[in-house]
Short mmCIF file of C-alpha atoms and ligand atoms in Angstrom, two decimals:
data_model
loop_
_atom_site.label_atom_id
_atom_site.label_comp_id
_atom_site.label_asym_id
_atom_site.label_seq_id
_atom_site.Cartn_x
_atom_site.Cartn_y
_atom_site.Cartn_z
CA UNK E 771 0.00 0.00 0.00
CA UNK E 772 2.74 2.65 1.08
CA UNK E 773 4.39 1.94 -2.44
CA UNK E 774 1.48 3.56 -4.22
CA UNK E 775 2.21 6.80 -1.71
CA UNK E 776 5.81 7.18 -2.67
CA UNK E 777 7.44 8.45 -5.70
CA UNK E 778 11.10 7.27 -6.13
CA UNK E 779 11.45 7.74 -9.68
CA UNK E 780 12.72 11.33 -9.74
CA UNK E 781 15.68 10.33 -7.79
CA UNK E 782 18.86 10.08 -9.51
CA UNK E 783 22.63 8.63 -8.43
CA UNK E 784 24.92 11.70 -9.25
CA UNK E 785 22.13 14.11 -7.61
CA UNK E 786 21.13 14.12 -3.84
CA UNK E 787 18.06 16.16 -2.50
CA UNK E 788 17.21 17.37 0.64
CA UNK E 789 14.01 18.30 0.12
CA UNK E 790 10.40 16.26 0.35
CA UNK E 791 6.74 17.73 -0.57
CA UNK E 792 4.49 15.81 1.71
CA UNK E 793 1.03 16.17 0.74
CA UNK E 794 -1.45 15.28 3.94
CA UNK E 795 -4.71 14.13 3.98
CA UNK E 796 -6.99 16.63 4.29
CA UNK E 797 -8.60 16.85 7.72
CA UNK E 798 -6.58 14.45 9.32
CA UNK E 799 -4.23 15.37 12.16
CA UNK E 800 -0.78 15.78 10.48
CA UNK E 801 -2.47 18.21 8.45
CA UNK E 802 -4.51 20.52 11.05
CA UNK E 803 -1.38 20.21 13.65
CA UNK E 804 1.76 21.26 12.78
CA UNK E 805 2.96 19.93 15.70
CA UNK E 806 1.92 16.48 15.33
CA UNK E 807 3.16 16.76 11.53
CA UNK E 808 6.44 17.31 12.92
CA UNK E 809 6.49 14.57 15.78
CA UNK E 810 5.85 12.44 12.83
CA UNK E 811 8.94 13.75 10.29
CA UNK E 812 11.06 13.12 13.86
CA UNK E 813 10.05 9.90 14.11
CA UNK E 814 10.53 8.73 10.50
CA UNK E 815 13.90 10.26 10.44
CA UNK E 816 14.77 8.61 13.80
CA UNK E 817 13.71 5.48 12.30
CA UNK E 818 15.46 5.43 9.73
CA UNK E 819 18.58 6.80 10.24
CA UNK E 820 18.98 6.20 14.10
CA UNK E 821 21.29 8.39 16.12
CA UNK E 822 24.78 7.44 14.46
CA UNK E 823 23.50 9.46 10.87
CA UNK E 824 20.97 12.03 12.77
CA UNK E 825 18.71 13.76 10.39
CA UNK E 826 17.00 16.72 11.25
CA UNK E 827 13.69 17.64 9.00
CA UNK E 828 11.93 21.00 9.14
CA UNK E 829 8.48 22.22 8.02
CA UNK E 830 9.61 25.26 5.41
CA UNK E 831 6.78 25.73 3.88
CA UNK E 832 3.44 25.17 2.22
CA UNK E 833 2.72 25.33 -1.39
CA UNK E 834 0.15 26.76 -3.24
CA UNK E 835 -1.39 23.36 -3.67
CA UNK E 836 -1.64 22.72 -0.40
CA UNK E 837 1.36 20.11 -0.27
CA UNK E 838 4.26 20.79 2.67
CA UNK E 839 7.82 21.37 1.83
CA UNK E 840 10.19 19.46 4.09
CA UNK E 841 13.84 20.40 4.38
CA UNK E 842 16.49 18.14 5.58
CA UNK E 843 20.09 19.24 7.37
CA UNK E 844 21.92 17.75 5.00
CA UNK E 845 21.12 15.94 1.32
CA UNK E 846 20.41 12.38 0.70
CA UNK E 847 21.46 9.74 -1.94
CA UNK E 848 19.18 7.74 -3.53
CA UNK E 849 18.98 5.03 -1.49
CA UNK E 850 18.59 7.23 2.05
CA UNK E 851 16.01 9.47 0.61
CA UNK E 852 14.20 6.26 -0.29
CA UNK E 853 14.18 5.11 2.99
CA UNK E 854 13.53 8.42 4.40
CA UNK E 855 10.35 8.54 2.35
CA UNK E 856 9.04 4.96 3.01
CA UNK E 857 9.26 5.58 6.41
CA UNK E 858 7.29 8.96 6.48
CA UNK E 859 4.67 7.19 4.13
CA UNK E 860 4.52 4.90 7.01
CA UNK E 861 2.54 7.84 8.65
CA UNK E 862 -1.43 6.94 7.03
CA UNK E 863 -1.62 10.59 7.20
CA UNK E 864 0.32 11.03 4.45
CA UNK E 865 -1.56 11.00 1.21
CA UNK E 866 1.64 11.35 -0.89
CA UNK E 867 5.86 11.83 -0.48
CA UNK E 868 8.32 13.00 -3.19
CA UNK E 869 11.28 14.11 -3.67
CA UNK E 870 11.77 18.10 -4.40
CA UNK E 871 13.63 17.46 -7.66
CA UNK E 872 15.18 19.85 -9.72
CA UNK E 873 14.07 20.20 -13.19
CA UNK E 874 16.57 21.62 -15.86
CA UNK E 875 15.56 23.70 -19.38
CA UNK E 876 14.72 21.78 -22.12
CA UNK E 877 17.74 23.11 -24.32
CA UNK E 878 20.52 21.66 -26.72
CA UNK E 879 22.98 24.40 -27.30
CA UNK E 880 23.34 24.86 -31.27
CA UNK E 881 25.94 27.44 -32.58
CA UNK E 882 24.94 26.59 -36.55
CA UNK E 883 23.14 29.93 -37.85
CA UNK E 884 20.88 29.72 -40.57
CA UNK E 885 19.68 32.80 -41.74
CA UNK E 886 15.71 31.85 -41.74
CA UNK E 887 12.84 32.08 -38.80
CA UNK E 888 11.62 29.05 -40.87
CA UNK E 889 9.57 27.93 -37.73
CA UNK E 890 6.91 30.97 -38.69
CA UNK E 891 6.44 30.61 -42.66
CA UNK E 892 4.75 28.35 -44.69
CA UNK E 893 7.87 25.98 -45.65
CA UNK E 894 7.23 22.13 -45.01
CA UNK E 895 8.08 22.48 -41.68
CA UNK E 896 6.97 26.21 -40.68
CA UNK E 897 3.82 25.91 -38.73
CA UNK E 898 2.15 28.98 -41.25
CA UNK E 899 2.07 31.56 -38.53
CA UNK E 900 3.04 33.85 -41.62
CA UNK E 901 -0.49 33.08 -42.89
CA UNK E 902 -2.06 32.94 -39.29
CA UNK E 903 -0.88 36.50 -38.65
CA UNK E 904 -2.91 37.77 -42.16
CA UNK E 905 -6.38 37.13 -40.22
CA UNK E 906 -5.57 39.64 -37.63
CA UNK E 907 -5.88 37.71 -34.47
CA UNK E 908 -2.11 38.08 -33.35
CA UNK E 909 -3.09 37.54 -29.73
CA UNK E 910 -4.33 41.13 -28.77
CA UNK E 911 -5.25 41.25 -24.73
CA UNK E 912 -3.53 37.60 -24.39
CA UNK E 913 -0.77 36.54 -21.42
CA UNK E 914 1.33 33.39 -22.01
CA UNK E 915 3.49 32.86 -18.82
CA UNK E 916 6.46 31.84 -19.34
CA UNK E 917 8.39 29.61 -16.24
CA UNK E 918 12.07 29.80 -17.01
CA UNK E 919 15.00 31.82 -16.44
CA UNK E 920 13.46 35.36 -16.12
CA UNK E 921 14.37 37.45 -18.24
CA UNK E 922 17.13 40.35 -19.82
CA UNK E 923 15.43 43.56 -20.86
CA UNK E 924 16.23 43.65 -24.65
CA UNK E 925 15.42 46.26 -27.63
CA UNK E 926 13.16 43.79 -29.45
CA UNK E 927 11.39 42.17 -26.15
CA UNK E 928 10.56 44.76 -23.88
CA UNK E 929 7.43 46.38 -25.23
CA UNK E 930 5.84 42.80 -24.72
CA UNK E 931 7.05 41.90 -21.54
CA UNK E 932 5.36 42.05 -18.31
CA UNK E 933 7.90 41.44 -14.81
CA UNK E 934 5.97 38.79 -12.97
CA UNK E 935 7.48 37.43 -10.02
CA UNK E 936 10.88 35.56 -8.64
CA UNK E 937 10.11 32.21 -7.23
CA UNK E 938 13.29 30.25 -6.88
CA UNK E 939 13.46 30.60 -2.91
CA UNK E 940 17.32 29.21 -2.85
CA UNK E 941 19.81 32.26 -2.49
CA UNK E 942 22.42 29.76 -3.54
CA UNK E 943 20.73 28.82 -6.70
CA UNK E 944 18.90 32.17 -7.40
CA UNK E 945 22.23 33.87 -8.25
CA UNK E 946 20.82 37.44 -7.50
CA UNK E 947 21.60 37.55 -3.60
CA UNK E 948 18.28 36.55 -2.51
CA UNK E 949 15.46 34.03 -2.30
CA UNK E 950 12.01 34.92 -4.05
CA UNK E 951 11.14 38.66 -5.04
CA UNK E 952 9.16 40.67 -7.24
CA UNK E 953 11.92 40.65 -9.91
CA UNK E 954 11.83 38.26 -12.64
CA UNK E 955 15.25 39.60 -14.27
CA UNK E 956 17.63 37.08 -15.20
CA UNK E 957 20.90 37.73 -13.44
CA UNK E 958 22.61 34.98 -15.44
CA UNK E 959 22.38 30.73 -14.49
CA UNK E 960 25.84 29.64 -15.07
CA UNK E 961 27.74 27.83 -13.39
CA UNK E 962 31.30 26.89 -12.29
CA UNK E 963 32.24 22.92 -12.39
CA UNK E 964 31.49 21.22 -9.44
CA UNK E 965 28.64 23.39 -8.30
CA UNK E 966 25.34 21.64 -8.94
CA UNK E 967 26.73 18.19 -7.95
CA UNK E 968 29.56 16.21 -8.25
CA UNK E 969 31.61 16.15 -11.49
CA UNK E 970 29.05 18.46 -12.98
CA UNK E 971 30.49 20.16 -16.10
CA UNK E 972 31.15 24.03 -15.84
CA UNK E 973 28.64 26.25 -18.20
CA UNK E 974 27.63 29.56 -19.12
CA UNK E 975 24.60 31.56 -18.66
CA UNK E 976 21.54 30.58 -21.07
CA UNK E 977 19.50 33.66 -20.54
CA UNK E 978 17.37 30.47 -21.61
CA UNK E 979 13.65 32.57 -20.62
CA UNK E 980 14.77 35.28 -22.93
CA UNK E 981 14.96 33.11 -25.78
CA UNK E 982 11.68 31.46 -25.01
CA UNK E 983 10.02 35.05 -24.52
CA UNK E 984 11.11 36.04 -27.99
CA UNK E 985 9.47 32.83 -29.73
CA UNK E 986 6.37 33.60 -28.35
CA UNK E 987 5.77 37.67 -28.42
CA UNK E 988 8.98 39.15 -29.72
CA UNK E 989 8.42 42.66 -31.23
CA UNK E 990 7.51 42.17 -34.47
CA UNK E 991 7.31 45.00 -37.87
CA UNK E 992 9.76 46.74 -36.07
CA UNK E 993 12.11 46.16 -39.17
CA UNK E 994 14.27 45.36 -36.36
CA UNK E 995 15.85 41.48 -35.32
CA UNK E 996 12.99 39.20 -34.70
CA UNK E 997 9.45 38.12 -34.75
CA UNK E 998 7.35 36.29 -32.55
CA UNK E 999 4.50 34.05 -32.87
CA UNK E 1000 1.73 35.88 -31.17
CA UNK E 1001 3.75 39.32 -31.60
CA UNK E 1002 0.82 41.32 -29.89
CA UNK E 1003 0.35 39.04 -26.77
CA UNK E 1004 2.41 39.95 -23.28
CA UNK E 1005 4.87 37.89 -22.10
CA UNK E 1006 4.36 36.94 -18.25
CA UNK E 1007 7.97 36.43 -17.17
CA UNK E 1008 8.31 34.01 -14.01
CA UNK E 1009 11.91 33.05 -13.14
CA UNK E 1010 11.89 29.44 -11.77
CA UNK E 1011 15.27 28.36 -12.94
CA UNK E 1012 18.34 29.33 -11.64
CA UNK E 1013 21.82 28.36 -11.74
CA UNK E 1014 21.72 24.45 -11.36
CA UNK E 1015 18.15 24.59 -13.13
CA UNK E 1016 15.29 24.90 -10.34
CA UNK E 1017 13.75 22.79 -7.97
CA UNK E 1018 9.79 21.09 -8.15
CA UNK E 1019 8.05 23.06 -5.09
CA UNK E 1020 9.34 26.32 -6.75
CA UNK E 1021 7.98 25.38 -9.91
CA UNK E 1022 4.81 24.12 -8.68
CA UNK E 1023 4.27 27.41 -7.00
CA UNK E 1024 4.77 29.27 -9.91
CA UNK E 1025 2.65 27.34 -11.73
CA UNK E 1026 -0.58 28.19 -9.18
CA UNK E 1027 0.32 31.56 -9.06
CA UNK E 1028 0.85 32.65 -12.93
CA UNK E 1029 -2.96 31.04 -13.53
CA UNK E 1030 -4.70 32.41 -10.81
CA UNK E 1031 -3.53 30.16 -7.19
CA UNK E 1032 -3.16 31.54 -4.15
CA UNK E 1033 0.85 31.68 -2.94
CA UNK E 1034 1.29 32.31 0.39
CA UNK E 1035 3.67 35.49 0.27
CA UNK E 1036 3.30 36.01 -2.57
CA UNK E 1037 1.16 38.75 -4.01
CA UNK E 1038 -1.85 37.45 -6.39
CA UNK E 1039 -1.29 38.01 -10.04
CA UNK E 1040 -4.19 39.51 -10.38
CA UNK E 1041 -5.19 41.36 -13.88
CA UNK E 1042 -1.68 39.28 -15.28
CA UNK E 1043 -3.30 35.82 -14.92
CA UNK E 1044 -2.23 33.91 -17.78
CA UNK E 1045 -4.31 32.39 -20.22
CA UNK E 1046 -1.73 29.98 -21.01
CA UNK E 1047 1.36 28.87 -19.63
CA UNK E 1048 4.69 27.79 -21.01
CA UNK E 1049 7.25 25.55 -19.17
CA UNK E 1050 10.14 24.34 -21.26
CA UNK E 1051 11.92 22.39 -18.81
CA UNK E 1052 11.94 19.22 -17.22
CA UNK E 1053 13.88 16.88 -15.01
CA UNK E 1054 13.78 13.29 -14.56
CA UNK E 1055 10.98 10.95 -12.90
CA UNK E 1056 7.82 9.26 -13.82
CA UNK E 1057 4.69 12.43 -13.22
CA UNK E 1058 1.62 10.54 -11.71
CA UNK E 1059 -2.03 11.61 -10.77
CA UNK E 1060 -0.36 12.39 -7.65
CA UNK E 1061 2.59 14.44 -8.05
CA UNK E 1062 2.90 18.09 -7.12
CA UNK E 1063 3.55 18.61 -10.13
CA UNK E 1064 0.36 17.07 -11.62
CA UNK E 1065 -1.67 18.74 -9.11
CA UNK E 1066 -0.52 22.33 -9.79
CA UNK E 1067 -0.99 21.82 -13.64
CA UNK E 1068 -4.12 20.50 -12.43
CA UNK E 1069 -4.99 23.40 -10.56
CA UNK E 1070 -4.08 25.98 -13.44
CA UNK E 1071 -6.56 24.74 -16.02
CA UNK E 1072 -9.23 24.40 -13.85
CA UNK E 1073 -9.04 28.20 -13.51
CA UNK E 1074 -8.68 27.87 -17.60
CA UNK E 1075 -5.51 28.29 -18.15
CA UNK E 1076 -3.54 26.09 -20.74
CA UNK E 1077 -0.25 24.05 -19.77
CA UNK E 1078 2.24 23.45 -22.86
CA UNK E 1079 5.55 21.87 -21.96
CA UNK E 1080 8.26 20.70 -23.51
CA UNK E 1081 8.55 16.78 -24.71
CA UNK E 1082 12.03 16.94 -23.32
CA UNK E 1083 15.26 16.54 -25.16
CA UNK E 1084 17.08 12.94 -24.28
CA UNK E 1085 15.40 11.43 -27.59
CA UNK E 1086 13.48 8.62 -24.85
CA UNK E 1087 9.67 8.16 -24.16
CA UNK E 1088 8.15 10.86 -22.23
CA UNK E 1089 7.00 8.09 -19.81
CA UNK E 1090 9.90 9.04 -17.76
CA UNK E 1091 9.75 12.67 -17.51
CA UNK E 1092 8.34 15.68 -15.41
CA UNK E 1093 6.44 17.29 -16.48
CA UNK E 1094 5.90 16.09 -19.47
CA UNK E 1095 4.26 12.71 -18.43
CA UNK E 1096 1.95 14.62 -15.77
CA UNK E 1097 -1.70 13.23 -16.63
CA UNK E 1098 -3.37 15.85 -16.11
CA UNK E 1099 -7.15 16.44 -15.82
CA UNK E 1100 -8.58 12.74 -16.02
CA UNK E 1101 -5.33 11.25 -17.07
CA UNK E 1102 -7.02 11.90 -20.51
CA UNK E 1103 -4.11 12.73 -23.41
CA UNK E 1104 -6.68 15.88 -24.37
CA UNK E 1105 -7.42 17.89 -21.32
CA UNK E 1106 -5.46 21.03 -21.78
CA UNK E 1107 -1.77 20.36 -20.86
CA UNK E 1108 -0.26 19.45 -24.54
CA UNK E 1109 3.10 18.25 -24.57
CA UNK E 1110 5.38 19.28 -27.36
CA UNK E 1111 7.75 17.37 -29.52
CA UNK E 1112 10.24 18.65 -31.38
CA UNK E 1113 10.79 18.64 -35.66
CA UNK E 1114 13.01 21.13 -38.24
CA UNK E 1115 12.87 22.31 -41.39
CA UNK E 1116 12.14 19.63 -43.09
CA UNK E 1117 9.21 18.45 -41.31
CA UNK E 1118 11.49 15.83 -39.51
CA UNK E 1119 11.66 14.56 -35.72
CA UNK E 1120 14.21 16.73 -34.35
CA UNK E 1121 17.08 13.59 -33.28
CA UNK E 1122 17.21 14.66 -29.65
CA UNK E 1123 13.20 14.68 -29.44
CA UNK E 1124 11.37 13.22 -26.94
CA UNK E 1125 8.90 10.79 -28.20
CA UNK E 1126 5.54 8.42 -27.13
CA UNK E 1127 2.22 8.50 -26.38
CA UNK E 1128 1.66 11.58 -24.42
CA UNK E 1129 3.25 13.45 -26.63
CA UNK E 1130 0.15 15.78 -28.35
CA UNK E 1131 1.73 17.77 -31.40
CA UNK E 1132 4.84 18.60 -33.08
CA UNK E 1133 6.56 22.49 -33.02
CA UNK E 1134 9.77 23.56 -34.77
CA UNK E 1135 12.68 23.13 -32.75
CA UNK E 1136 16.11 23.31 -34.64
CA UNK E 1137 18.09 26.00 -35.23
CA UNK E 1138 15.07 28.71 -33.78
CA UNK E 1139 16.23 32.34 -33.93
CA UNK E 1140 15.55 34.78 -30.94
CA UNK E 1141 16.14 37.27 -28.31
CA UNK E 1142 18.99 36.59 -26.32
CA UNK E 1143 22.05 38.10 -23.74
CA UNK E 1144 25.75 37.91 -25.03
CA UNK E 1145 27.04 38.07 -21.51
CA UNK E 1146 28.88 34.97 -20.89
CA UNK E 1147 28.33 35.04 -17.17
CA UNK E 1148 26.47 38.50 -16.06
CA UNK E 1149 24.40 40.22 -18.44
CA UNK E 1150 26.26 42.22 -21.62
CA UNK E 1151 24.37 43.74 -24.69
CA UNK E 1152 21.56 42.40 -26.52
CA UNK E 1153 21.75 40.08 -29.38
CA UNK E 1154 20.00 37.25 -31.65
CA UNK E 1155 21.26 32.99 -31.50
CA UNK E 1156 19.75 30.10 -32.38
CA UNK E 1157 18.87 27.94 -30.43
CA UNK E 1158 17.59 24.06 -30.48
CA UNK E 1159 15.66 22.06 -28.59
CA UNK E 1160 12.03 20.73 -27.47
CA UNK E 1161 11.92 24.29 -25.55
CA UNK E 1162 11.90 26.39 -28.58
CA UNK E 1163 8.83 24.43 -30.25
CA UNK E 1164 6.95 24.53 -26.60
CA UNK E 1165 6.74 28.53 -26.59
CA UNK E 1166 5.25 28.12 -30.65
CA UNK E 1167 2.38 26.12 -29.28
CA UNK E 1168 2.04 28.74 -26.38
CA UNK E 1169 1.76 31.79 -28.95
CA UNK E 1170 -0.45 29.78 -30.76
CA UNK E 1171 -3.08 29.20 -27.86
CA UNK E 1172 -2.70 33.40 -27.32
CA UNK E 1173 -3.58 33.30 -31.01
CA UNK E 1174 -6.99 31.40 -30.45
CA UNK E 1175 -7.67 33.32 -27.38
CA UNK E 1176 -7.55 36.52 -29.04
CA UNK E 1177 -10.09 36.03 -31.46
CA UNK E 1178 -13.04 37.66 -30.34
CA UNK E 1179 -15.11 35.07 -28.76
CA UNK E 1180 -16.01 33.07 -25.69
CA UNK E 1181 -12.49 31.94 -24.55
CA UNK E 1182 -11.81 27.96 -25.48
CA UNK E 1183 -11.43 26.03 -22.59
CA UNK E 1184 -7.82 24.40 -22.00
CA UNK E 1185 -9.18 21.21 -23.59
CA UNK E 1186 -11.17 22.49 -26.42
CA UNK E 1187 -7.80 23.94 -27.15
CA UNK E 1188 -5.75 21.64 -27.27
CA UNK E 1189 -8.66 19.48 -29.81
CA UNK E 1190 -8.63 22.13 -32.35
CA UNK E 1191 -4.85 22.38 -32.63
CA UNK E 1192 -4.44 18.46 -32.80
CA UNK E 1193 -6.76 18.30 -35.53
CA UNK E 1194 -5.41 20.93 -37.35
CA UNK E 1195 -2.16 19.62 -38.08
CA UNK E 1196 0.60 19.94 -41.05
CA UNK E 1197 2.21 16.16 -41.85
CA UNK E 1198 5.72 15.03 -40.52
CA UNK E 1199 8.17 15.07 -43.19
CA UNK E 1200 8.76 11.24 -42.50
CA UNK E 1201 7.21 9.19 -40.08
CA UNK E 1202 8.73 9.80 -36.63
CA UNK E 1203 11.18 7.11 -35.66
CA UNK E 1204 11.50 6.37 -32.51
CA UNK E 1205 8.16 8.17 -32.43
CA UNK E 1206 4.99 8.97 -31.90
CA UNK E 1207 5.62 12.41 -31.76
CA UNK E 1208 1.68 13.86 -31.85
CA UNK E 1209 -0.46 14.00 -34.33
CA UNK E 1210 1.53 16.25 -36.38
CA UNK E 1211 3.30 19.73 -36.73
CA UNK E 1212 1.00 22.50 -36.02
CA UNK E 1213 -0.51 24.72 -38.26
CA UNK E 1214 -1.48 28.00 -36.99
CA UNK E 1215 -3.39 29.24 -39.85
CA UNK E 1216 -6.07 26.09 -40.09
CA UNK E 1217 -6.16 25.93 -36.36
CA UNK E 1218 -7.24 29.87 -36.06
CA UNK E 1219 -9.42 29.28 -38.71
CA UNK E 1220 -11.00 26.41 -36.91
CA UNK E 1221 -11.32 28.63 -33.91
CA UNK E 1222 -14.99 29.62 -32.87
CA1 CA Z 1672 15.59 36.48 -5.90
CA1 CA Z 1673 11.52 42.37 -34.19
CA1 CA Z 1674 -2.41 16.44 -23.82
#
């Protein structure tokens, strides 16, 4: 029974965690008492590390979802942290235990440049924004969220951009001297080797959330750099990931806050809810009915507000991933969180791709031009790269919902949504192998035309 109440998947061997999100059941006395919750965490610890490893856990806080945050004194490996959470599962209080994972953007680096935005024309594998755009719905009134990095004020960005709010609550990992505040500027996520875990490779900063930003709403007919797939949409910045990428319970508040939750200390979003929001990142880990993260993403489009991630890049089934194997709603594979594989010019599965059954539709994501930093640690001047991955065709989908939304209508809800851009699809260039990869690559023009 206490299986079913545990998630071990997320954990990994080269990356300890000393966090838990402990979801109680509701009414019972771990939950109303935070007293008794902790007499419990003592216990488990006690049992299972005894006196000669002592383990201290502390309540730090609770999430928007209504799940508890436990901290230990030091981290885990994966075979401590597994006994750690069998034993507080061991508590019938406890409706769920997982590991606060840290999830990583959904990037492969790519220094090729090829002088084409083919992801917005009408080529085999465009997705016909181009054509979209000519029926005047260019997402007018619309807010995609975007959970990433933050973001750098830049020259072809910052008409469209609205600040939303800091959430990584790490002063380690947040890499601008403090935990969460109401600044969502990127201050840079690199990183020097050694510092996110053992062996890990030195890198620079991605400005990763700038990039994204400038897929979906960069300025566009400014006869300047860019465009951007739902050019007269805002841009909800939310910085979730840091240096070292960011962890679960951060992005799981985030995700209740940008669509509406209530965040303890956190101010509500208020008029900036988003009508859809974008996550291209992921980490490792099986997402089940259960998970925080499945229960925020739940949360978000119940208030109406469509979830697109990012397939993920390790070319593997999504099966294993967060969040791109969350359920969702139902567990149904059309409920409003679409998960986004990746293809390229020719209308091809991108080779890094993730792949399988939840995967909904199919975005460009090779060799994507946008808005990015040059700084190579701290922010320097503005400039344009391309960049590859499942993350760049995530924030095309994204756009694409701010397209729908902003034709003048009753709103779609997150599932009717995600139906009308499924079955408005452009082929694959070749069948997807190892695949599925959705039901195609989208087309924005037939989809807004579908739109009510
Ligand atoms: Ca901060
Ligand atoms: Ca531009
Ligand atoms: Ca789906």
């Amino acid at each position: 029974m206490a299986a079913d109440r545990v998630s071990i998947s997320g954990l990994s061997n080269n990356e300890p965690v000393d966090g838990f999100i402990v979801r109680y059941r509701d009414g019972s006395a771990s939950k109303l008492d935070l007293a008794t919750q902790q007499r419990s965490l003592d216990q488990a610890a006690s049992t299972a590390f005894g006196r000669a490893q002592a383990l201290t856990l502390k309540h730090q806080r609770t999430l928007g979802i209504g799940a508890e945050l436990v901290q230990a004194d030091r981290p885990l490996d994966r075979t401590e942290a597994e006994t750690l959470m069998r034993q507080i599962a061991t508590n019938p209080d406890v409706e769920f235990v997982e590991p606060n994972i840290r999830l990583y953007a959904t990037l492969t680096p790519n220094d090729t440049f090829y002088n084409l935005q083919y992801g917005f024309q009408n080529g085999v594998g465009g997705s016909n924004a181009n054509l979209a755009w000519d029926t005047g719905f260019r997402g007018a009134g619309k807010i995609v969220a975007v959970l990433d990095t933050g973001y750098r004020p830049h020259v072809d960005l910052n008409a469209n951009i609205i600040n939303g709010y800091d959430f990584i609550s790490s002063t380690f990992y947040s890499n601008d001297g403090n935990g969460r505040d109401s600044s969502a500027l990127d201050p840079g996520d690199w990183s020097t080797a050694g510092q996110c875990y053992a062996g890990s490779p030195a890198s620079n900063s991605s400005w990763h959330g700038t990039h994204v930003a400038g897929t979906v709403a960069a300025v566009t007919g400014n006869a300047a750099g860019v465009a951007g797939m739902a050019f007269n949409a805002k841009v909800l910045a939310v910085r979730v990931l840091g240096r070292c990428g960011g962890t679960l319970a951060d992005i799981a508040d985030a995700i209740t806050w940008s669509s509406g939750g209530a965040v303890a200390g956190v101010p509500a979003v208020g008029a900036n809810k988003a009508q859809v929001i974008n996550m291209s990142l992921g980490g490792g880990g099986a997402c089940t009915a259960a998970s925080a993260m499945n229960v925020a993403i739940n949360g978000a489009i119940g208030r109406g507000t469509t979830v697109v991630v990012a397939a993920g890049n390790s070319n593997a089934n999504v099966s294993g991933f967060t969040p791109a194997s969350c359920p969702g709603p139902g567990g149904l594979v059309t409920n409003g969180l679409i998960v986004v594989g990746a293809t390229d010019s020719a209308a091809r599965k991108a080779s890094f791709s993730n792949y399988g059954a939840r995967v909904d539709v199919s975005a460009p994501g090779v060799s994507i031009a946008s808005t990015l930093n040059a700084g190579t640690t701290v922010p320097g001047a503005d400039n344009y790269v391309y960049y590859s991955g499942t993350s760049m065709s995530s924030p095309h989908v994204a756009g694409l919902v701010a397209l729908m939304h902003s034709k003048p209508s009753v709103d779609r809800t997150p599932a009717q949504a995600e139906t009308i851009i499924k079955a408005n699809i452009k082929p694959f260039g070749a069948v997807p192998v190892p695949g599925p990869l959705g039901t195609g690559i989208i087309n924005a023009q037939t989809t807004l035309n579908a739109t009510p």
